[in-house]
């Protein structure tokens, strides 16, 4: 079983997101970076399926050279092969990203055989375009479903569960297939010391791919208007309980 | 020329957000000089057509086919693509729900056109300019869109669904797409019902716990308080990552969006990704040992102190007053 996971390196902001003066990007001067949470879960899911079915997991990212850090993290939790499509811009638009990923996937498959499953995040944490995985799947002619919170693979089909209000929808999809994963499908493991050491030595393959820009272009990023409220401090410690319950009564939530 | 608006429905029950998309779309259509037409896909879709004319749909395209049984992203995407071609529509829109975004992405892939997701504002023209949501709502992006077919979704809650003053005609027009069996490989095969009743998303009271709760067992005090208030427990991602609570309790960008009358956020620092899930709460009470925590700064009310002492004291006070 061969599984591919596409992940994106994104900044990890704290209490607010600051934007660079030209408005083109998130100001990352004082920020760390991470993998989008949905994709972290996609990597974990791929590793679990590979463990069960004697498979191999490849992780692919398109990003700056530093995105190697996110690939190595994936290796530290069990991914086998790491591929980076290096770009020099901050971000590519979704059409361009999808086209480059598709080219890289076709190359990887022609060298080592098709991937039974290709996993994406439901949406990237930063851009949130809700489309890259679907574009890639269509270009490859494969079935794709988004929002997946459970996968069972057996006998050439993948049964996938998608959350809806108060329950699940079930899709039964022929393999090879593509899926967009949502956080909550599993609890990602933390890297072990051994995993961390191995990931330092893992080889990162570079796939240089060109792709034309799409029709959506960024003008600038900005923060939504925040309502600033004065915080009413009801007290310190347990003595505040009576003031809190007064408030609850006033708000009518104490029936 | 036409703007098609896909109306999301589940087995004939219209998604509330579809009327938001229509409200948004009819205004855009007017400014862009387009005819505003709704689209319903599926066997039982006709029963969802009721409110569409009142919300501005000049026509309602009803697409049906034996393969369009339940929801299916590929079948719906292929159907909407064919309808776009046959009507000569130059713009296609949906609401920014899971399904709306998914189906428009399928149309975009098939037409090889750009797709701008979750817009809050659009100015038409030769090139459209728009504002869209990034980071689950923590950040906005101004963008331009140049395309033969303009494909967009409307961010949920960007506008309030309102009927027009002069209802449109809303005549039903049948459409039969040309689908091959392959289009149905991703159709819903089965449904599993898990819970009914109040959920995190709909509860009027949510008691949320963060890393400050310290352990899985520590949540007993939050359960007690939530129980006393008839509410439910929520949590931060730090908590789910530690395995203290299931992900279904997580509030935030990659969790659930809540909108209770009051959110009691205990031991939660208030990271932006948590905040976007909680900011629709009518009132927020932060309980934190750190008076400088972002959650305290953003909340309307706060208690500074150890949640393990403060929360049981609140529960006790409630029980006391109830006698
Ligand atoms: C792309 C992305 C998406 C994310 N999505 C989400 C999401 O959906 N939801 C989410 O929650 N997070 C999300 N996060 C994570 C987020 O950035 C924060 O890491 C997380 O919310 C922190 O959780 P916390 O507030 O519980 O922990 P901390 O930030 O560690 O805060 C703990 C707080 O508890 C207080 N405290 C400690 N002890 C006590 C005590 N005894 N009594 C009272 N107070 C105490 C501390 O003063 C502190 O303020 C996301 C991150 C990224 C990068
Ligand atoms: N630069 C990238 N490199 C690798 N995968 C990506 C990249 N951008 C997006 N993806 C994948 O596509 C999914 C959807 O992205 P988006 O369409 O931006 O919401 C993400 O969750 C990732 O799995």
Short mmCIF file of C-alpha atoms in Angstrom, two decimals, chain B residues 21-282:
data_model
loop_
_atom_site.label_atom_id
_atom_site.label_comp_id
_atom_site.label_asym_id
_atom_site.label_seq_id
_atom_site.Cartn_x
_atom_site.Cartn_y
_atom_site.Cartn_z
CA UNK B 21 -25.90 33.05 -0.55
CA UNK B 22 -29.06 34.06 -2.43
CA UNK B 23 -29.34 37.31 -0.49
CA UNK B 24 -25.69 38.07 -1.22
CA UNK B 25 -25.96 36.85 -4.81
CA UNK B 26 -29.06 38.78 -5.88
CA UNK B 27 -27.39 42.02 -4.81
CA UNK B 28 -24.20 41.10 -6.67
CA UNK B 29 -26.21 40.07 -9.73
CA UNK B 30 -27.94 43.43 -9.77
CA UNK B 31 -24.69 45.35 -9.57
CA UNK B 32 -23.06 43.11 -12.20
CA UNK B 33 -26.07 43.15 -14.53
CA UNK B 34 -26.60 39.39 -14.26
CA UNK B 35 -29.75 37.31 -13.96
CA UNK B 36 -29.88 35.67 -10.50
CA UNK B 37 -30.85 32.01 -10.86
CA UNK B 38 -30.89 29.28 -8.20
CA UNK B 39 -29.85 25.65 -8.67
CA UNK B 40 -31.13 22.63 -6.76
CA UNK B 41 -29.63 19.22 -7.41
CA UNK B 42 -31.09 15.81 -6.62
CA UNK B 43 -34.17 13.61 -6.59
CA UNK B 44 -35.88 15.20 -3.61
CA UNK B 45 -34.58 18.74 -4.18
CA UNK B 46 -37.86 20.24 -5.32
CA UNK B 47 -39.21 20.43 -1.77
CA UNK B 48 -36.37 22.86 -0.95
CA UNK B 49 -37.49 25.32 -3.65
CA UNK B 50 -40.17 27.06 -1.53
CA UNK B 51 -38.32 30.14 -0.22
CA UNK B 52 -36.01 30.68 -3.21
CA UNK B 53 -38.22 33.06 -5.23
CA UNK B 54 -38.89 35.20 -2.17
CA UNK B 55 -35.13 35.51 -1.76
CA UNK B 56 -34.55 36.69 -5.30
CA UNK B 57 -34.28 33.68 -7.62
CA UNK B 58 -35.56 34.65 -11.06
CA UNK B 59 -35.48 30.97 -12.05
CA UNK B 60 -34.84 27.75 -10.16
CA UNK B 61 -32.97 25.08 -12.11
CA UNK B 62 -33.93 21.63 -10.85
CA UNK B 63 -31.36 19.03 -11.85
CA UNK B 64 -32.37 15.42 -11.60
CA UNK B 65 -30.95 12.13 -12.81
CA UNK B 66 -31.13 8.52 -11.59
CA UNK B 67 -27.55 8.84 -10.29
CA UNK B 68 -28.42 11.94 -8.23
CA UNK B 69 -29.85 10.04 -5.28
CA UNK B 70 -28.15 11.40 -2.16
CA UNK B 71 -25.40 14.01 -1.94
CA UNK B 72 -22.32 13.27 -4.01
CA UNK B 73 -19.55 15.83 -4.54
CA UNK B 74 -18.47 14.59 -7.96
CA UNK B 75 -22.01 14.06 -9.29
CA UNK B 76 -23.10 17.48 -8.01
CA UNK B 77 -19.94 19.13 -9.34
CA UNK B 78 -20.33 17.54 -12.76
CA UNK B 79 -24.03 18.49 -12.89
CA UNK B 80 -23.35 22.13 -11.98
CA UNK B 81 -20.54 22.27 -14.55
CA UNK B 82 -22.87 21.03 -17.30
CA UNK B 83 -25.59 23.48 -16.24
CA UNK B 84 -23.03 26.32 -16.30
CA UNK B 85 -22.14 25.41 -19.86
CA UNK B 86 -25.71 24.95 -21.05
CA UNK B 87 -27.00 28.22 -19.53
CA UNK B 88 -23.87 30.12 -20.58
CA UNK B 89 -23.58 31.38 -16.97
CA UNK B 90 -20.55 33.59 -16.39
CA UNK B 91 -20.63 33.36 -12.60
CA UNK B 92 -21.40 30.52 -10.19
CA UNK B 93 -21.81 30.86 -6.46
CA UNK B 94 -22.61 28.76 -3.38
CA UNK B 95 -22.63 29.21 0.36
CA UNK B 96 -19.33 28.56 2.15
CA UNK B 97 -20.50 25.37 3.83
CA UNK B 98 -18.61 22.06 3.59
CA UNK B 99 -20.76 21.08 0.63
CA UNK B 100 -20.84 24.51 -1.05
CA UNK B 101 -17.07 24.85 -1.03
CA UNK B 102 -16.60 21.25 -2.14
CA UNK B 103 -18.98 21.42 -5.11
CA UNK B 104 -17.63 24.75 -6.41
CA UNK B 105 -14.09 23.34 -6.17
CA UNK B 106 -15.25 20.48 -8.41
CA UNK B 107 -16.71 22.95 -10.91
CA UNK B 108 -13.45 24.94 -10.83
CA UNK B 109 -11.39 21.82 -11.52
CA UNK B 110 -13.65 20.86 -14.45
CA UNK B 111 -13.71 24.34 -16.02
CA UNK B 112 -10.04 24.96 -15.15
CA UNK B 113 -11.00 28.29 -13.63
CA UNK B 114 -10.01 30.00 -10.36
CA UNK B 115 -12.29 29.62 -7.31
CA UNK B 116 -12.35 32.18 -4.51
CA UNK B 117 -13.69 30.62 -1.30
CA UNK B 118 -15.52 32.32 1.57
CA UNK B 119 -15.98 35.87 0.32
CA UNK B 120 -17.50 38.50 2.58
CA UNK B 121 -17.74 41.21 -0.04
CA UNK B 122 -17.49 41.34 -3.86
CA UNK B 123 -17.20 44.28 -6.24
CA UNK B 124 -17.96 43.24 -9.83
CA UNK B 125 -16.25 44.70 -12.88
CA UNK B 126 -13.99 43.48 -15.69
CA UNK B 127 -11.84 42.17 -12.89
CA UNK B 128 -13.77 41.35 -9.74
CA UNK B 129 -12.30 42.48 -6.43
CA UNK B 130 -13.29 40.80 -3.22
CA UNK B 131 -12.58 40.34 0.46
CA UNK B 132 -12.32 36.76 1.65
CA UNK B 133 -11.75 34.94 4.90
CA UNK B 134 -8.40 33.38 5.80
CA UNK B 135 -7.29 31.59 8.98
CA UNK B 136 -10.88 30.58 9.73
CA UNK B 137 -11.84 34.24 10.19
CA UNK B 138 -8.80 35.61 12.04
CA UNK B 139 -7.55 37.38 8.93
CA UNK B 140 -9.06 38.88 5.78
CA UNK B 141 -7.59 38.92 2.29
CA UNK B 142 -8.37 41.42 -0.45
CA UNK B 143 -8.05 39.62 -3.77
CA UNK B 144 -8.73 40.05 -7.45
CA UNK B 145 -10.38 37.52 -9.74
CA UNK B 146 -9.83 37.33 -13.48
CA UNK B 147 -11.69 34.52 -15.22
CA UNK B 148 -14.10 33.49 -17.93
CA UNK B 149 -16.33 31.97 -15.28
CA UNK B 150 -16.27 33.63 -11.87
CA UNK B 151 -16.55 30.92 -9.18
CA UNK B 152 -17.02 32.00 -5.58
CA UNK B 153 -18.53 30.98 -2.26
CA UNK B 154 -20.00 33.32 0.35
CA UNK B 155 -18.64 33.10 3.89
CA UNK B 156 -21.26 31.83 6.36
CA UNK B 157 -22.80 34.81 8.25
CA UNK B 158 -21.32 37.39 5.82
CA UNK B 159 -24.89 38.60 5.30
CA UNK B 160 -28.18 37.86 6.98
CA UNK B 161 -30.73 35.99 4.85
CA UNK B 162 -33.56 38.39 4.01
CA UNK B 163 -36.43 38.11 1.51
CA UNK B 164 -36.59 40.71 -1.28
CA UNK B 165 -39.20 43.48 -1.24
CA UNK B 166 -40.49 42.36 -4.61
CA UNK B 167 -40.27 38.57 -4.86
CA UNK B 168 -38.84 37.22 -8.10
CA UNK B 169 -40.64 34.78 -10.36
CA UNK B 170 -38.71 31.67 -9.36
CA UNK B 171 -40.08 29.54 -12.20
CA UNK B 172 -38.92 25.92 -12.02
CA UNK B 173 -36.85 24.75 -14.98
CA UNK B 174 -35.96 21.06 -15.28
CA UNK B 175 -32.39 20.07 -16.17
CA UNK B 176 -31.15 16.56 -16.87
CA UNK B 177 -27.38 16.24 -16.83
CA UNK B 178 -25.52 13.67 -18.85
CA UNK B 179 -23.85 11.55 -16.16
CA UNK B 180 -21.85 8.35 -16.43
CA UNK B 181 -21.77 5.79 -13.61
CA UNK B 182 -18.32 7.02 -12.53
CA UNK B 183 -19.87 10.29 -11.31
CA UNK B 184 -21.65 8.32 -8.58
CA UNK B 185 -18.54 6.71 -7.09
CA UNK B 186 -18.54 9.31 -4.31
CA UNK B 187 -22.23 9.42 -3.40
CA UNK B 188 -23.31 9.02 0.24
CA UNK B 189 -23.98 5.28 0.74
CA UNK B 190 -25.13 5.27 4.31
CA UNK B 191 -25.77 7.50 7.29
CA UNK B 192 -25.02 6.93 10.96
CA UNK B 193 -26.92 8.94 13.56
CA UNK B 194 -24.89 9.55 16.71
CA UNK B 195 -26.39 12.24 18.90
CA UNK B 196 -29.50 14.24 19.12
CA UNK B 197 -30.32 17.13 21.43
CA UNK B 198 -28.07 19.95 22.52
CA UNK B 199 -24.60 19.98 21.07
CA UNK B 200 -21.55 22.14 21.57
CA UNK B 201 -22.58 24.26 18.58
CA UNK B 202 -26.10 24.92 19.87
CA UNK B 203 -25.79 24.90 23.68
CA UNK B 204 -26.75 28.17 25.42
CA UNK B 205 -24.02 27.60 28.02
CA UNK B 206 -20.51 26.28 27.35
CA UNK B 207 -17.90 25.70 30.05
CA UNK B 208 -14.54 25.46 28.30
CA UNK B 209 -11.30 24.15 29.73
CA UNK B 210 -7.74 24.60 28.52
CA UNK B 211 -4.28 23.38 29.43
CA UNK B 212 -4.78 25.07 32.80
CA UNK B 213 -7.21 22.30 33.78
CA UNK B 214 -4.12 20.11 34.05
CA UNK B 215 -5.55 16.62 33.51
CA UNK B 216 -8.43 14.54 32.22
CA UNK B 217 -9.76 14.17 35.77
CA UNK B 218 -9.62 17.92 36.28
CA UNK B 219 -12.55 18.22 33.88
CA UNK B 220 -14.93 16.76 36.51
CA UNK B 221 -15.21 20.25 38.00
CA UNK B 222 -16.15 21.65 34.59
CA UNK B 223 -18.73 18.89 34.10
CA UNK B 224 -20.24 19.79 37.48
CA UNK B 225 -20.57 23.46 36.61
CA UNK B 226 -21.90 22.72 33.11
CA UNK B 227 -24.38 20.31 34.68
CA UNK B 228 -25.59 22.94 37.15
CA UNK B 229 -26.13 25.39 34.27
CA UNK B 230 -27.66 22.90 31.83
CA UNK B 231 -24.75 23.42 29.47
CA UNK B 232 -21.97 21.40 27.88
CA UNK B 233 -18.19 21.20 28.23
CA UNK B 234 -15.83 22.47 25.53
CA UNK B 235 -12.05 22.65 25.38
CA UNK B 236 -8.96 24.00 23.63
CA UNK B 237 -6.70 22.16 21.21
CA UNK B 238 -4.03 21.81 23.90
CA UNK B 239 -6.55 19.61 25.73
CA UNK B 240 -7.47 17.42 22.76
CA UNK B 241 -3.79 17.06 21.85
CA UNK B 242 -3.17 15.73 25.35
CA UNK B 243 -6.02 13.24 24.93
CA UNK B 244 -7.92 14.68 27.93
CA UNK B 245 -11.09 15.28 25.89
CA UNK B 246 -12.35 14.07 22.49
CA UNK B 247 -11.89 16.35 19.48
CA UNK B 248 -15.68 16.79 19.30
CA UNK B 249 -15.32 19.06 22.36
CA UNK B 250 -12.74 21.34 20.71
CA UNK B 251 -13.68 24.97 20.12
CA UNK B 252 -11.85 26.92 17.43
CA UNK B 253 -10.59 27.17 13.87
CA UNK B 254 -10.22 23.42 13.45
CA UNK B 255 -12.91 22.57 15.97
CA UNK B 256 -16.48 23.75 16.55
CA UNK B 257 -17.80 27.32 16.29
CA UNK B 258 -19.91 28.07 19.35
CA UNK B 259 -22.46 30.84 19.94
CA UNK B 260 -23.78 30.41 23.50
CA UNK B 261 -25.35 33.04 25.75
CA UNK B 262 -22.30 32.61 27.96
CA UNK B 263 -18.92 30.96 27.45
CA UNK B 264 -16.97 30.33 30.62
CA UNK B 265 -13.35 29.89 29.47
CA UNK B 266 -11.22 28.43 32.24
CA UNK B 267 -7.46 27.92 31.94
CA UNK B 268 -7.50 28.95 28.29
CA UNK B 269 -4.98 31.56 27.13
CA UNK B 270 -7.07 32.76 24.19
CA UNK B 271 -4.92 32.00 21.14
CA UNK B 272 -6.39 33.50 17.97
CA UNK B 273 -7.34 30.04 16.61
CA UNK B 274 -9.36 29.35 19.76
CA UNK B 275 -10.85 32.84 19.81
CA UNK B 276 -12.37 32.59 16.29
CA UNK B 277 -14.41 29.63 17.48
CA UNK B 278 -15.60 31.45 20.62
CA UNK B 279 -16.06 35.05 19.52
CA UNK B 280 -19.72 34.60 18.56
CA UNK B 281 -20.57 33.97 22.22
CA UNK B 282 -22.86 36.71 23.57
#
